Structure formats: structure tokens, C-alpha cells
Amino acid sequence: MTGSSARVAILISGSGSNMEALADSMGAGHPGRPVLVLSNRPEAGGLAKAEARGIRTAVIDHRPFLGDRASFEAALSERLEAAAPDVVCLAGFMRVLTPGFIDAWAGKMLNIHPSLLPKFCGLDTHARALAAGETAHGCTVHEVTAELDGGPILGQARLAIREEETAESLAARVLPLEHRLYPAVLRRFIEGERAPLMLDEAVEG
Ligand code: GAR
């Protein structure tokens, strides 16, 4: 990733607030630039936000594939390859990808997950952290490997769980941390830095 700026594709399924944080971080002087925002849901709110920023968008709706993951991923690959990204950021992309697809992007694909991995892979992370009696929680950016939410950790942002915390209040506190962590990790990743970045809400404010 030397020479011209790294081409970054961002995959979304929903509101795309992490996509916004990533795209807005890639201003003048940044080593990367957003070349594609791709959603598996045509109704994803993030698509309009990308268009408003002048970023090319695409939709590969998973539903017509009726569970045929191989065909869905073939369509996804074709569209992604056309954008020739150096880095692929999963940002609230809510489809499980198969090892065959992931292998093709090995070392180039990042994901953000709303827990302090390896704790709480999968869904409903905030409620599960509370139910488990955790005192700390947060989010993780990791490289994507065939193991679900399991690749090398590139960064984590942590907060202290308060008394009276609910899953909703935790979600509202973790999301802004995601918006700080992901752009910071992306920039370091493009620059070749793989040592984990650790942010602490109490310290970083
Ligand atoms: C974020 O909280 C992200 O961490 C989570 O989905 C949300 C997407 O929000 N991702 C996962 O749960 C992946 N397993 P956004 O569309 O506003 O960025």
C-alpha cells in the first residue's frame, strides 16, 4: 500500500454510522480513500449517507439468493473486485461470510464488533455483557478470519459499566467509542501498524 492512497471498500447492512466515521476520517492527507459502500440491504440508511458524500454505492441483496451463500458471495466478490479495494471494512455488515470468501480477502479485511473480544462473539453483546456481570465492556476491531469474530485484534476501546446500566444505555455509550476506534485502527492498518490500539473511555474522554 505504498504510492497512491489505499482504496477502501466499506460493507454495511444498516444505519452506517461506522461507515460515516470511516469515510469522514479519510480527508486530505489521509493514506486511504473510500471507493465503494456496499450493502446487502437496499433499505440500509447508510447508502444515502454514502451518496451524500459522493461515494459510489452498490447493493447486493442477499434475499433473492434464498440461502445460497455461494452464489450471494460470488455476486459480492464480483462487485468488490470491480472496485479493487486494498482494504475491506465490515461496518455493521450482518451476514456471516464463508471461509472461501474470507480467504480471498485475507489480510485485507477488518471488522468492528460491539464487545471486548474474545468475550461475546455473535449478537446481543450488550445484554449478554450485563447478564454476565461484567464491569467493563466496549468494542473491538479485528482482522477477519474464517473463525467468527476471531481474527487478530487490531484495537479495542473500553468503558466501565455503570450501576443502573441497561443494554440500551450501553449501546449508546459504546457506539461513539466505535466511531473513534475504527478510523484510528484503519489509518494505522493502512500504514502497516498491526500492534493493537487500546483506548480507554475514562482516559481518552
Ligand atoms: C455497530 O454497533 C457494529 O459494531 C455492529 O453493528 C452496529 C452497526 O451500526 N456490528 C456487529 O454487531 C457485527 N457483528 P452502524 O450501521 O451504525 O455502523
mmCIF file with all atom_site columns, C-alpha atoms and ligand atoms in Angstrom:
data_model
loop_
_atom_site.group_PDB
_atom_site.id
_atom_site.type_symbol
_atom_site.label_atom_id
_atom_site.label_alt_id
_atom_site.label_comp_id
_atom_site.label_asym_id
_atom_site.label_entity_id
_atom_site.label_seq_id
_atom_site.pdbx_PDB_ins_code
_atom_site.Cartn_x
_atom_site.Cartn_y
_atom_site.Cartn_z
_atom_site.occupancy
_atom_site.B_iso_or_equiv
_atom_site.pdbx_formal_charge
_atom_site.auth_seq_id
_atom_site.auth_comp_id
_atom_site.auth_asym_id
_atom_site.auth_atom_id
_atom_site.pdbx_PDB_model_num
ATOM   1   C CA . MET A 1 1   ? 0.000   0.000   0.000  1.00 0.00 ? 1   MET A CA 1
ATOM   2   C CA . THR A 1 2   ? 2.612   2.493   -0.987 1.00 0.00 ? 2   THR A CA 1
ATOM   3   C CA . GLY A 1 3   ? 2.341   5.143   -3.655 1.00 0.00 ? 3   GLY A CA 1
ATOM   4   C CA . SER A 1 4   ? -1.218  6.382   -4.234 1.00 0.00 ? 4   SER A CA 1
ATOM   5   C CA . SER A 1 5   ? -3.731  6.202   -1.414 1.00 0.00 ? 5   SER A CA 1
ATOM   6   C CA . ALA A 1 6   ? -5.227  2.884   -0.357 1.00 0.00 ? 6   ALA A CA 1
ATOM   7   C CA . ARG A 1 7   ? -8.620  2.065   -1.827 1.00 0.00 ? 7   ARG A CA 1
ATOM   8   C CA . VAL A 1 8   ? -11.117 1.297   0.949  1.00 0.00 ? 8   VAL A CA 1
ATOM   9   C CA . ALA A 1 9   ? -14.428 -0.523  0.454  1.00 0.00 ? 9   ALA A CA 1
ATOM   10  C CA . ILE A 1 10  ? -16.968 -0.456  3.293  1.00 0.00 ? 10  ILE A CA 1
ATOM   11  C CA . LEU A 1 11  ? -19.681 -3.102  3.702  1.00 0.00 ? 11  LEU A CA 1
ATOM   12  C CA . ILE A 1 12  ? -22.827 -2.203  5.635  1.00 0.00 ? 12  ILE A CA 1
ATOM   13  C CA . SER A 1 13  ? -26.285 -3.550  6.421  1.00 0.00 ? 13  SER A CA 1
ATOM   14  C CA . GLY A 1 14  ? -27.899 -0.744  8.390  1.00 0.00 ? 14  GLY A CA 1
ATOM   15  C CA . SER A 1 15  ? -27.608 2.844   9.502  1.00 0.00 ? 15  SER A CA 1
ATOM   16  C CA . GLY A 1 16  ? -23.950 3.073   8.560  1.00 0.00 ? 16  GLY A CA 1
ATOM   17  C CA . SER A 1 17  ? -22.759 5.287   11.392 1.00 0.00 ? 17  SER A CA 1
ATOM   18  C CA . ASN A 1 18  ? -19.405 3.495   11.447 1.00 0.00 ? 18  ASN A CA 1
ATOM   19  C CA . MET A 1 19  ? -19.181 3.897   7.674  1.00 0.00 ? 19  MET A CA 1
ATOM   20  C CA . GLU A 1 20  ? -19.723 7.647   8.162  1.00 0.00 ? 20  GLU A CA 1
ATOM   21  C CA . ALA A 1 21  ? -16.977 7.808   10.769 1.00 0.00 ? 21  ALA A CA 1
ATOM   22  C CA . LEU A 1 22  ? -14.599 5.930   8.478  1.00 0.00 ? 22  LEU A CA 1
ATOM   23  C CA . ALA A 1 23  ? -15.466 7.936   5.373  1.00 0.00 ? 23  ALA A CA 1
ATOM   24  C CA . ASP A 1 24  ? -15.252 11.269  7.196  1.00 0.00 ? 24  ASP A CA 1
ATOM   25  C CA . SER A 1 25  ? -11.855 10.351  8.614  1.00 0.00 ? 25  SER A CA 1
ATOM   26  C CA . MET A 1 26  ? -10.404 9.864   5.125  1.00 0.00 ? 26  MET A CA 1
ATOM   27  C CA . GLY A 1 27  ? -9.900  13.519  4.321  1.00 0.00 ? 27  GLY A CA 1
ATOM   28  C CA . ALA A 1 28  ? -6.942  15.327  2.806  1.00 0.00 ? 28  ALA A CA 1
ATOM   29  C CA . GLY A 1 29  ? -3.623  13.829  3.801  1.00 0.00 ? 29  GLY A CA 1
ATOM   30  C CA . HIS A 1 30  ? -5.147  10.500  4.817  1.00 0.00 ? 30  HIS A CA 1
ATOM   31  C CA . PRO A 1 31  ? -3.465  7.412   3.377  1.00 0.00 ? 31  PRO A CA 1
ATOM   32  C CA . GLY A 1 32  ? -6.808  5.917   2.316  1.00 0.00 ? 32  GLY A CA 1
ATOM   33  C CA . ARG A 1 33  ? -9.920  6.883   0.384  1.00 0.00 ? 33  ARG A CA 1
ATOM   34  C CA . PRO A 1 34  ? -13.407 5.363   0.247  1.00 0.00 ? 34  PRO A CA 1
ATOM   35  C CA . VAL A 1 35  ? -14.095 3.861   -3.184 1.00 0.00 ? 35  VAL A CA 1
ATOM   36  C CA . LEU A 1 36  ? -17.258 1.849   -2.522 1.00 0.00 ? 36  LEU A CA 1
ATOM   37  C CA . VAL A 1 37  ? -20.012 1.435   0.071  1.00 0.00 ? 37  VAL A CA 1
ATOM   38  C CA . LEU A 1 38  ? -21.806 -1.843  -0.487 1.00 0.00 ? 38  LEU A CA 1
ATOM   39  C CA . SER A 1 39  ? -24.929 -3.017  1.343  1.00 0.00 ? 39  SER A CA 1
ATOM   40  C CA . ASN A 1 40  ? -26.708 -6.354  1.382  1.00 0.00 ? 40  ASN A CA 1
ATOM   41  C CA . ARG A 1 41  ? -29.914 -4.467  2.189  1.00 0.00 ? 41  ARG A CA 1
ATOM   42  C CA . PRO A 1 42  ? -31.397 -1.969  -0.288 1.00 0.00 ? 42  PRO A CA 1
ATOM   43  C CA . GLU A 1 43  ? -33.126 -0.150  2.582  1.00 0.00 ? 43  GLU A CA 1
ATOM   44  C CA . ALA A 1 44  ? -29.914 0.420   4.568  1.00 0.00 ? 44  ALA A CA 1
ATOM   45  C CA . GLY A 1 45  ? -29.843 4.029   5.736  1.00 0.00 ? 45  GLY A CA 1
ATOM   46  C CA . GLY A 1 46  ? -26.100 4.164   5.216  1.00 0.00 ? 46  GLY A CA 1
ATOM   47  C CA . LEU A 1 47  ? -26.485 4.106   1.426  1.00 0.00 ? 47  LEU A CA 1
ATOM   48  C CA . ALA A 1 48  ? -27.945 7.634   1.286  1.00 0.00 ? 48  ALA A CA 1
ATOM   49  C CA . LYS A 1 49  ? -25.258 8.837   3.690  1.00 0.00 ? 49  LYS A CA 1
ATOM   50  C CA . ALA A 1 50  ? -22.569 7.472   1.375  1.00 0.00 ? 50  ALA A CA 1
ATOM   51  C CA . GLU A 1 51  ? -24.214 9.011   -1.685 1.00 0.00 ? 51  GLU A CA 1
ATOM   52  C CA . ALA A 1 52  ? -24.397 12.361  0.115  1.00 0.00 ? 52  ALA A CA 1
ATOM   53  C CA . ARG A 1 53  ? -20.631 12.118  0.498  1.00 0.00 ? 53  ARG A CA 1
ATOM   54  C CA . GLY A 1 54  ? -20.136 11.358  -3.180 1.00 0.00 ? 54  GLY A CA 1
ATOM   55  C CA . ILE A 1 55  ? -19.053 7.776   -2.534 1.00 0.00 ? 55  ILE A CA 1
ATOM   56  C CA . ARG A 1 56  ? -20.038 5.120   -5.062 1.00 0.00 ? 56  ARG A CA 1
ATOM   57  C CA . THR A 1 57  ? -22.621 2.694   -3.656 1.00 0.00 ? 57  THR A CA 1
ATOM   58  C CA . ALA A 1 58  ? -23.842 -0.773  -4.586 1.00 0.00 ? 58  ALA A CA 1
ATOM   59  C CA . VAL A 1 59  ? -26.453 -3.211  -3.297 1.00 0.00 ? 59  VAL A CA 1
ATOM   60  C CA . ILE A 1 60  ? -26.171 -6.971  -3.418 1.00 0.00 ? 60  ILE A CA 1
ATOM   61  C CA . ASP A 1 61  ? -29.437 -8.011  -1.795 1.00 0.00 ? 61  ASP A CA 1
ATOM   62  C CA . HIS A 1 62  ? -28.951 -11.385 -0.123 1.00 0.00 ? 62  HIS A CA 1
ATOM   63  C CA . ARG A 1 63  ? -32.640 -12.264 -0.085 1.00 0.00 ? 63  ARG A CA 1
ATOM   64  C CA . PRO A 1 64  ? -33.161 -13.334 -3.719 1.00 0.00 ? 64  PRO A CA 1
ATOM   65  C CA . PHE A 1 65  ? -30.346 -15.856 -3.220 1.00 0.00 ? 65  PHE A CA 1
ATOM   66  C CA . LEU A 1 66  ? -32.633 -17.777 -0.816 1.00 0.00 ? 66  LEU A CA 1
ATOM   67  C CA . GLY A 1 67  ? -29.856 -19.028 1.413  1.00 0.00 ? 67  GLY A CA 1
ATOM   68  C CA . ASP A 1 68  ? -27.495 -19.916 -1.448 1.00 0.00 ? 68  ASP A CA 1
ATOM   69  C CA . ARG A 1 69  ? -24.464 -18.344 0.212  1.00 0.00 ? 69  ARG A CA 1
ATOM   70  C CA . ALA A 1 70  ? -22.050 -19.380 -2.529 1.00 0.00 ? 70  ALA A CA 1
ATOM   71  C CA . SER A 1 71  ? -23.997 -17.512 -5.193 1.00 0.00 ? 71  SER A CA 1
ATOM   72  C CA . PHE A 1 72  ? -24.530 -14.488 -2.937 1.00 0.00 ? 72  PHE A CA 1
ATOM   73  C CA . GLU A 1 73  ? -20.811 -14.344 -2.196 1.00 0.00 ? 73  GLU A CA 1
ATOM   74  C CA . ALA A 1 74  ? -19.927 -14.779 -5.871 1.00 0.00 ? 74  ALA A CA 1
ATOM   75  C CA . ALA A 1 75  ? -22.017 -11.690 -6.658 1.00 0.00 ? 75  ALA A CA 1
ATOM   76  C CA . LEU A 1 76  ? -20.442 -9.858  -3.721 1.00 0.00 ? 76  LEU A CA 1
ATOM   77  C CA . SER A 1 77  ? -16.940 -10.803 -4.897 1.00 0.00 ? 77  SER A CA 1
ATOM   78  C CA . GLU A 1 78  ? -17.606 -9.655  -8.416 1.00 0.00 ? 78  GLU A CA 1
ATOM   79  C CA . ARG A 1 79  ? -18.766 -6.216  -7.271 1.00 0.00 ? 79  ARG A CA 1
ATOM   80  C CA . LEU A 1 80  ? -15.974 -5.876  -4.735 1.00 0.00 ? 80  LEU A CA 1
ATOM   81  C CA . GLU A 1 81  ? -13.279 -6.954  -7.188 1.00 0.00 ? 81  GLU A CA 1
ATOM   82  C CA . ALA A 1 82  ? -14.518 -4.345  -9.654 1.00 0.00 ? 82  ALA A CA 1
ATOM   83  C CA . ALA A 1 83  ? -13.702 -1.697  -7.030 1.00 0.00 ? 83  ALA A CA 1
ATOM   84  C CA . ALA A 1 84  ? -10.220 -3.196  -6.497 1.00 0.00 ? 84  ALA A CA 1
ATOM   85  C CA . PRO A 1 85  ? -10.024 -2.338  -2.787 1.00 0.00 ? 85  PRO A CA 1
ATOM   86  C CA . ASP A 1 86  ? -6.794  -2.578  -0.826 1.00 0.00 ? 86  ASP A CA 1
ATOM   87  C CA . VAL A 1 87  ? -8.812  -2.766  2.405  1.00 0.00 ? 87  VAL A CA 1
ATOM   88  C CA . VAL A 1 88  ? -12.363 -4.020  3.023  1.00 0.00 ? 88  VAL A CA 1
ATOM   89  C CA . CYS A 1 89  ? -14.046 -2.716  6.187  1.00 0.00 ? 89  CYS A CA 1
ATOM   90  C CA . LEU A 1 90  ? -17.061 -4.576  7.517  1.00 0.00 ? 90  LEU A CA 1
ATOM   91  C CA . ALA A 1 91  ? -19.065 -1.899  9.342  1.00 0.00 ? 91  ALA A CA 1
ATOM   92  C CA . GLY A 1 92  ? -22.251 -3.407  10.705 1.00 0.00 ? 92  GLY A CA 1
ATOM   93  C CA . PHE A 1 93  ? -22.370 -5.914  7.839  1.00 0.00 ? 93  PHE A CA 1
ATOM   94  C CA . MET A 1 94  ? -24.691 -8.540  9.283  1.00 0.00 ? 94  MET A CA 1
ATOM   95  C CA . ARG A 1 95  ? -24.068 -11.545 7.041  1.00 0.00 ? 95  ARG A CA 1
ATOM   96  C CA . VAL A 1 96  ? -21.816 -14.393 8.078  1.00 0.00 ? 96  VAL A CA 1
ATOM   97  C CA . LEU A 1 97  ? -19.196 -14.896 5.369  1.00 0.00 ? 97  LEU A CA 1
ATOM   98  C CA . THR A 1 98  ? -17.862 -18.316 4.421  1.00 0.00 ? 98  THR A CA 1
ATOM   99  C CA . PRO A 1 99  ? -14.165 -19.258 4.680  1.00 0.00 ? 99  PRO A CA 1
ATOM   100 C CA . GLY A 1 100 ? -13.876 -19.353 0.892  1.00 0.00 ? 100 GLY A CA 1
ATOM   101 C CA . PHE A 1 101 ? -14.907 -15.709 0.611  1.00 0.00 ? 101 PHE A CA 1
ATOM   102 C CA . ILE A 1 102 ? -12.821 -14.617 3.580  1.00 0.00 ? 102 ILE A CA 1
ATOM   103 C CA . ASP A 1 103 ? -9.686  -16.363 2.297  1.00 0.00 ? 103 ASP A CA 1
ATOM   104 C CA . ALA A 1 104 ? -9.849  -14.328 -0.912 1.00 0.00 ? 104 ALA A CA 1
ATOM   105 C CA . TRP A 1 105 ? -9.541  -11.128 1.175  1.00 0.00 ? 105 TRP A CA 1
ATOM   106 C CA . ALA A 1 106 ? -7.177  -12.484 3.821  1.00 0.00 ? 106 ALA A CA 1
ATOM   107 C CA . GLY A 1 107 ? -5.040  -9.782  5.394  1.00 0.00 ? 107 GLY A CA 1
ATOM   108 C CA . LYS A 1 108 ? -7.175  -7.038  3.855  1.00 0.00 ? 108 LYS A CA 1
ATOM   109 C CA . MET A 1 109 ? -10.494 -7.325  5.682  1.00 0.00 ? 109 MET A CA 1
ATOM   110 C CA . LEU A 1 110 ? -11.367 -5.664  9.001  1.00 0.00 ? 110 LEU A CA 1
ATOM   111 C CA . ASN A 1 111 ? -14.481 -5.850  11.188 1.00 0.00 ? 111 ASN A CA 1
ATOM   112 C CA . ILE A 1 112 ? -15.833 -3.935  14.150 1.00 0.00 ? 112 ILE A CA 1
ATOM   113 C CA . HIS A 1 113 ? -17.621 -5.861  16.850 1.00 0.00 ? 113 HIS A CA 1
ATOM   114 C CA . PRO A 1 114 ? -19.505 -4.367  19.826 1.00 0.00 ? 114 PRO A CA 1
ATOM   115 C CA . SER A 1 115 ? -17.758 -6.259  22.641 1.00 0.00 ? 115 SER A CA 1
ATOM   116 C CA . LEU A 1 116 ? -14.315 -6.762  24.097 1.00 0.00 ? 116 LEU A CA 1
ATOM   117 C CA . LEU A 1 117 ? -13.431 -9.857  22.090 1.00 0.00 ? 117 LEU A CA 1
ATOM   118 C CA . PRO A 1 118 ? -12.874 -12.706 22.722 1.00 0.00 ? 118 PRO A CA 1
ATOM   119 C CA . LYS A 1 119 ? -15.836 -12.099 25.030 1.00 0.00 ? 119 LYS A CA 1
ATOM   120 C CA . PHE A 1 120 ? -19.311 -12.097 23.491 1.00 0.00 ? 120 PHE A CA 1
ATOM   121 C CA . CYS A 1 121 ? -18.915 -13.139 19.861 1.00 0.00 ? 121 CYS A CA 1
ATOM   122 C CA . GLY A 1 122 ? -22.130 -13.004 17.871 1.00 0.00 ? 122 GLY A CA 1
ATOM   123 C CA . LEU A 1 123 ? -25.249 -10.961 18.649 1.00 0.00 ? 123 LEU A CA 1
ATOM   124 C CA . ASP A 1 124 ? -26.866 -9.175  21.629 1.00 0.00 ? 124 ASP A CA 1
ATOM   125 C CA . THR A 1 125 ? -23.470 -8.337  23.057 1.00 0.00 ? 125 THR A CA 1
ATOM   126 C CA . HIS A 1 126 ? -24.574 -5.517  25.372 1.00 0.00 ? 126 HIS A CA 1
ATOM   127 C CA . ALA A 1 127 ? -27.326 -7.519  27.079 1.00 0.00 ? 127 ALA A CA 1
ATOM   128 C CA . ARG A 1 128 ? -25.025 -10.523 27.398 1.00 0.00 ? 128 ARG A CA 1
ATOM   129 C CA . ALA A 1 129 ? -22.240 -8.447  28.965 1.00 0.00 ? 129 ALA A CA 1
ATOM   130 C CA . LEU A 1 130 ? -24.711 -7.150  31.560 1.00 0.00 ? 130 LEU A CA 1
ATOM   131 C CA . ALA A 1 131 ? -26.147 -10.598 32.227 1.00 0.00 ? 131 ALA A CA 1
ATOM   132 C CA . ALA A 1 132 ? -22.638 -11.940 32.764 1.00 0.00 ? 132 ALA A CA 1
ATOM   133 C CA . GLY A 1 133 ? -21.978 -9.300  35.432 1.00 0.00 ? 133 GLY A CA 1
ATOM   134 C CA . GLU A 1 134 ? -19.125 -7.689  33.522 1.00 0.00 ? 134 GLU A CA 1
ATOM   135 C CA . THR A 1 135 ? -17.634 -4.498  34.947 1.00 0.00 ? 135 THR A CA 1
ATOM   136 C CA . ALA A 1 136 ? -16.077 -3.402  31.650 1.00 0.00 ? 136 ALA A CA 1
ATOM   137 C CA . HIS A 1 137 ? -17.316 -3.511  28.071 1.00 0.00 ? 137 HIS A CA 1
ATOM   138 C CA . GLY A 1 138 ? -16.523 -1.901  24.733 1.00 0.00 ? 138 GLY A CA 1
ATOM   139 C CA . CYS A 1 139 ? -15.724 -2.714  21.134 1.00 0.00 ? 139 CYS A CA 1
ATOM   140 C CA . THR A 1 140 ? -13.050 -4.412  19.066 1.00 0.00 ? 140 THR A CA 1
ATOM   141 C CA . VAL A 1 141 ? -11.633 -4.006  15.577 1.00 0.00 ? 141 VAL A CA 1
ATOM   142 C CA . HIS A 1 142 ? -10.074 -7.205  14.289 1.00 0.00 ? 142 HIS A CA 1
ATOM   143 C CA . GLU A 1 143 ? -8.813  -8.782  11.130 1.00 0.00 ? 143 GLU A CA 1
ATOM   144 C CA . VAL A 1 144 ? -11.419 -11.080 9.626  1.00 0.00 ? 144 VAL A CA 1
ATOM   145 C CA . THR A 1 145 ? -10.517 -14.753 9.526  1.00 0.00 ? 145 THR A CA 1
ATOM   146 C CA . ALA A 1 146 ? -12.637 -17.831 8.993  1.00 0.00 ? 146 ALA A CA 1
ATOM   147 C CA . GLU A 1 147 ? -13.349 -18.010 12.729 1.00 0.00 ? 147 GLU A CA 1
ATOM   148 C CA . LEU A 1 148 ? -16.422 -15.858 13.551 1.00 0.00 ? 148 LEU A CA 1
ATOM   149 C CA . ASP A 1 149 ? -15.300 -12.666 15.374 1.00 0.00 ? 149 ASP A CA 1
ATOM   150 C CA . GLY A 1 150 ? -11.984 -14.435 15.923 1.00 0.00 ? 150 GLY A CA 1
ATOM   151 C CA . GLY A 1 151 ? -9.179  -12.820 13.886 1.00 0.00 ? 151 GLY A CA 1
ATOM   152 C CA . PRO A 1 152 ? -6.178  -10.923 15.283 1.00 0.00 ? 152 PRO A CA 1
ATOM   153 C CA . ILE A 1 153 ? -7.229  -7.947  17.404 1.00 0.00 ? 153 ILE A CA 1
ATOM   154 C CA . LEU A 1 154 ? -6.106  -4.578  15.981 1.00 0.00 ? 154 LEU A CA 1
ATOM   155 C CA . GLY A 1 155 ? -7.722  -2.351  18.576 1.00 0.00 ? 155 GLY A CA 1
ATOM   156 C CA . GLN A 1 156 ? -10.147 -2.155  21.476 1.00 0.00 ? 156 GLN A CA 1
ATOM   157 C CA . ALA A 1 157 ? -11.976 0.692   23.202 1.00 0.00 ? 157 ALA A CA 1
ATOM   158 C CA . ARG A 1 158 ? -13.122 0.045   26.755 1.00 0.00 ? 158 ARG A CA 1
ATOM   159 C CA . LEU A 1 159 ? -15.563 1.639   29.157 1.00 0.00 ? 159 LEU A CA 1
ATOM   160 C CA . ALA A 1 160 ? -16.605 0.922   32.732 1.00 0.00 ? 160 ALA A CA 1
ATOM   161 C CA . ILE A 1 161 ? -20.122 -0.452  33.135 1.00 0.00 ? 161 ILE A CA 1
ATOM   162 C CA . ARG A 1 162 ? -22.126 1.796   35.454 1.00 0.00 ? 162 ARG A CA 1
ATOM   163 C CA . GLU A 1 163 ? -24.709 0.877   38.038 1.00 0.00 ? 163 GLU A CA 1
ATOM   164 C CA . GLU A 1 164 ? -28.227 1.031   36.574 1.00 0.00 ? 164 GLU A CA 1
ATOM   165 C CA . GLU A 1 165 ? -26.770 0.318   33.108 1.00 0.00 ? 165 GLU A CA 1
ATOM   166 C CA . THR A 1 166 ? -29.144 -1.157  30.523 1.00 0.00 ? 166 THR A CA 1
ATOM   167 C CA . ALA A 1 167 ? -28.418 -2.771  27.174 1.00 0.00 ? 167 ALA A CA 1
ATOM   168 C CA . GLU A 1 168 ? -29.719 0.425   25.554 1.00 0.00 ? 168 GLU A CA 1
ATOM   169 C CA . SER A 1 169 ? -27.546 2.760   27.608 1.00 0.00 ? 169 SER A CA 1
ATOM   170 C CA . LEU A 1 170 ? -24.536 0.549   26.948 1.00 0.00 ? 170 LEU A CA 1
ATOM   171 C CA . ALA A 1 171 ? -25.211 0.555   23.202 1.00 0.00 ? 171 ALA A CA 1
ATOM   172 C CA . ALA A 1 172 ? -25.451 4.355   23.293 1.00 0.00 ? 172 ALA A CA 1
ATOM   173 C CA . ARG A 1 173 ? -22.126 4.604   25.113 1.00 0.00 ? 173 ARG A CA 1
ATOM   174 C CA . VAL A 1 174 ? -20.262 2.019   23.014 1.00 0.00 ? 174 VAL A CA 1
ATOM   175 C CA . LEU A 1 175 ? -21.235 3.394   19.588 1.00 0.00 ? 175 LEU A CA 1
ATOM   176 C CA . PRO A 1 176 ? -19.282 6.683   19.940 1.00 0.00 ? 176 PRO A CA 1
ATOM   177 C CA . LEU A 1 177 ? -16.297 4.614   21.023 1.00 0.00 ? 177 LEU A CA 1
ATOM   178 C CA . GLU A 1 178 ? -16.675 2.568   17.823 1.00 0.00 ? 178 GLU A CA 1
ATOM   179 C CA . HIS A 1 179 ? -16.616 5.812   15.851 1.00 0.00 ? 179 HIS A CA 1
ATOM   180 C CA . ARG A 1 180 ? -13.290 6.762   17.453 1.00 0.00 ? 180 ARG A CA 1
ATOM   181 C CA . LEU A 1 181 ? -11.694 3.342   17.353 1.00 0.00 ? 181 LEU A CA 1
ATOM   182 C CA . TYR A 1 182 ? -12.424 2.198   13.805 1.00 0.00 ? 182 TYR A CA 1
ATOM   183 C CA . PRO A 1 183 ? -10.994 5.223   11.950 1.00 0.00 ? 183 PRO A CA 1
ATOM   184 C CA . ALA A 1 184 ? -7.918  5.196   14.178 1.00 0.00 ? 184 ALA A CA 1
ATOM   185 C CA . VAL A 1 185 ? -7.310  1.496   13.535 1.00 0.00 ? 185 VAL A CA 1
ATOM   186 C CA . LEU A 1 186 ? -7.985  1.812   9.801  1.00 0.00 ? 186 LEU A CA 1
ATOM   187 C CA . ARG A 1 187 ? -5.391  4.548   9.458  1.00 0.00 ? 187 ARG A CA 1
ATOM   188 C CA . ARG A 1 188 ? -2.799  2.528   11.368 1.00 0.00 ? 188 ARG A CA 1
ATOM   189 C CA . PHE A 1 189 ? -3.646  -0.594  9.359  1.00 0.00 ? 189 PHE A CA 1
ATOM   190 C CA . ILE A 1 190 ? -3.073  1.211   6.052  1.00 0.00 ? 190 ILE A CA 1
ATOM   191 C CA . GLU A 1 191 ? 0.222   2.475   7.436  1.00 0.00 ? 191 GLU A CA 1
ATOM   192 C CA . GLY A 1 192 ? 1.239   -1.105  8.214  1.00 0.00 ? 192 GLY A CA 1
ATOM   193 C CA . GLU A 1 193 ? 0.784   -0.981  12.000 1.00 0.00 ? 193 GLU A CA 1
ATOM   194 C CA . ARG A 1 194 ? -0.585  -4.244  13.413 1.00 0.00 ? 194 ARG A CA 1
ATOM   195 C CA . ALA A 1 195 ? 0.063   -3.738  17.156 1.00 0.00 ? 195 ALA A CA 1
ATOM   196 C CA . PRO A 1 196 ? -3.312  -3.393  18.920 1.00 0.00 ? 196 PRO A CA 1
ATOM   197 C CA . LEU A 1 197 ? -4.512  0.144   19.697 1.00 0.00 ? 197 LEU A CA 1
ATOM   198 C CA . MET A 1 198 ? -6.074  0.315   23.148 1.00 0.00 ? 198 MET A CA 1
ATOM   199 C CA . LEU A 1 199 ? -8.421  3.212   24.006 1.00 0.00 ? 199 LEU A CA 1
ATOM   200 C CA . ASP A 1 200 ? -9.992  3.750   27.398 1.00 0.00 ? 200 ASP A CA 1
ATOM   201 C CA . GLU A 1 201 ? -13.086 5.941   27.691 1.00 0.00 ? 201 GLU A CA 1
ATOM   202 C CA . ALA A 1 202 ? -12.037 7.161   31.143 1.00 0.00 ? 202 ALA A CA 1
ATOM   203 C CA . VAL A 1 203 ? -8.665  8.291   29.871 1.00 0.00 ? 203 VAL A CA 1
ATOM   204 C CA . GLU A 1 204 ? -9.489  9.355   26.336 1.00 0.00 ? 204 GLU A CA 1
ATOM   205 C CA . GLY A 1 205 ? -12.735 11.116  27.313 1.00 0.00 ? 205 GLY A CA 1
HETATM 206 C C1 . GAR B 2 .   ? -22.294 -1.462  15.266 1.00 0.00 ? 1   GAR B C1 1
HETATM 207 O O1 . GAR B 2 .   ? -22.566 -1.369  16.644 1.00 0.00 ? 1   GAR B O1 1
HETATM 208 C C2 . GAR B 2 .   ? -21.339 -2.609  14.982 1.00 0.00 ? 1   GAR B C2 1
HETATM 209 O O2 . GAR B 2 .   ? -20.375 -2.784  15.978 1.00 0.00 ? 1   GAR B O2 1
HETATM 210 C C3 . GAR B 2 .   ? -22.285 -3.769  14.955 1.00 0.00 ? 1   GAR B C3 1
HETATM 211 O O3 . GAR B 2 .   ? -23.410 -3.296  14.261 1.00 0.00 ? 1   GAR B O3 1
HETATM 212 C C4 . GAR B 2 .   ? -23.549 -1.896  14.501 1.00 0.00 ? 1   GAR B C4 1
HETATM 213 C C5 . GAR B 2 .   ? -23.675 -1.198  13.171 1.00 0.00 ? 1   GAR B C5 1
HETATM 214 O O4 . GAR B 2 .   ? -24.011 0.147   13.341 1.00 0.00 ? 1   GAR B O4 1
HETATM 215 N N1 . GAR B 2 .   ? -21.709 -4.901  14.301 1.00 0.00 ? 1   GAR B N1 1
HETATM 216 C C6 . GAR B 2 .   ? -21.950 -6.159  14.659 1.00 0.00 ? 1   GAR B C6 1
HETATM 217 O O5 . GAR B 2 .   ? -22.704 -6.459  15.547 1.00 0.00 ? 1   GAR B O5 1
HETATM 218 C C7 . GAR B 2 .   ? -21.185 -7.196  13.853 1.00 0.00 ? 1   GAR B C7 1
HETATM 219 N N2 . GAR B 2 .   ? -21.363 -8.491  14.427 1.00 0.00 ? 1   GAR B N2 1
HETATM 220 P P1 . GAR B 2 .   ? -23.803 1.174   12.149 1.00 0.00 ? 1   GAR B P1 1
HETATM 221 O O6 . GAR B 2 .   ? -24.518 0.606   10.919 1.00 0.00 ? 1   GAR B O6 1
HETATM 222 O O7 . GAR B 2 .   ? -24.467 2.445   12.627 1.00 0.00 ? 1   GAR B O7 1
HETATM 223 O O8 . GAR B 2 .   ? -22.338 1.339   11.923 1.00 0.00 ? 1   GAR B O8 1
#
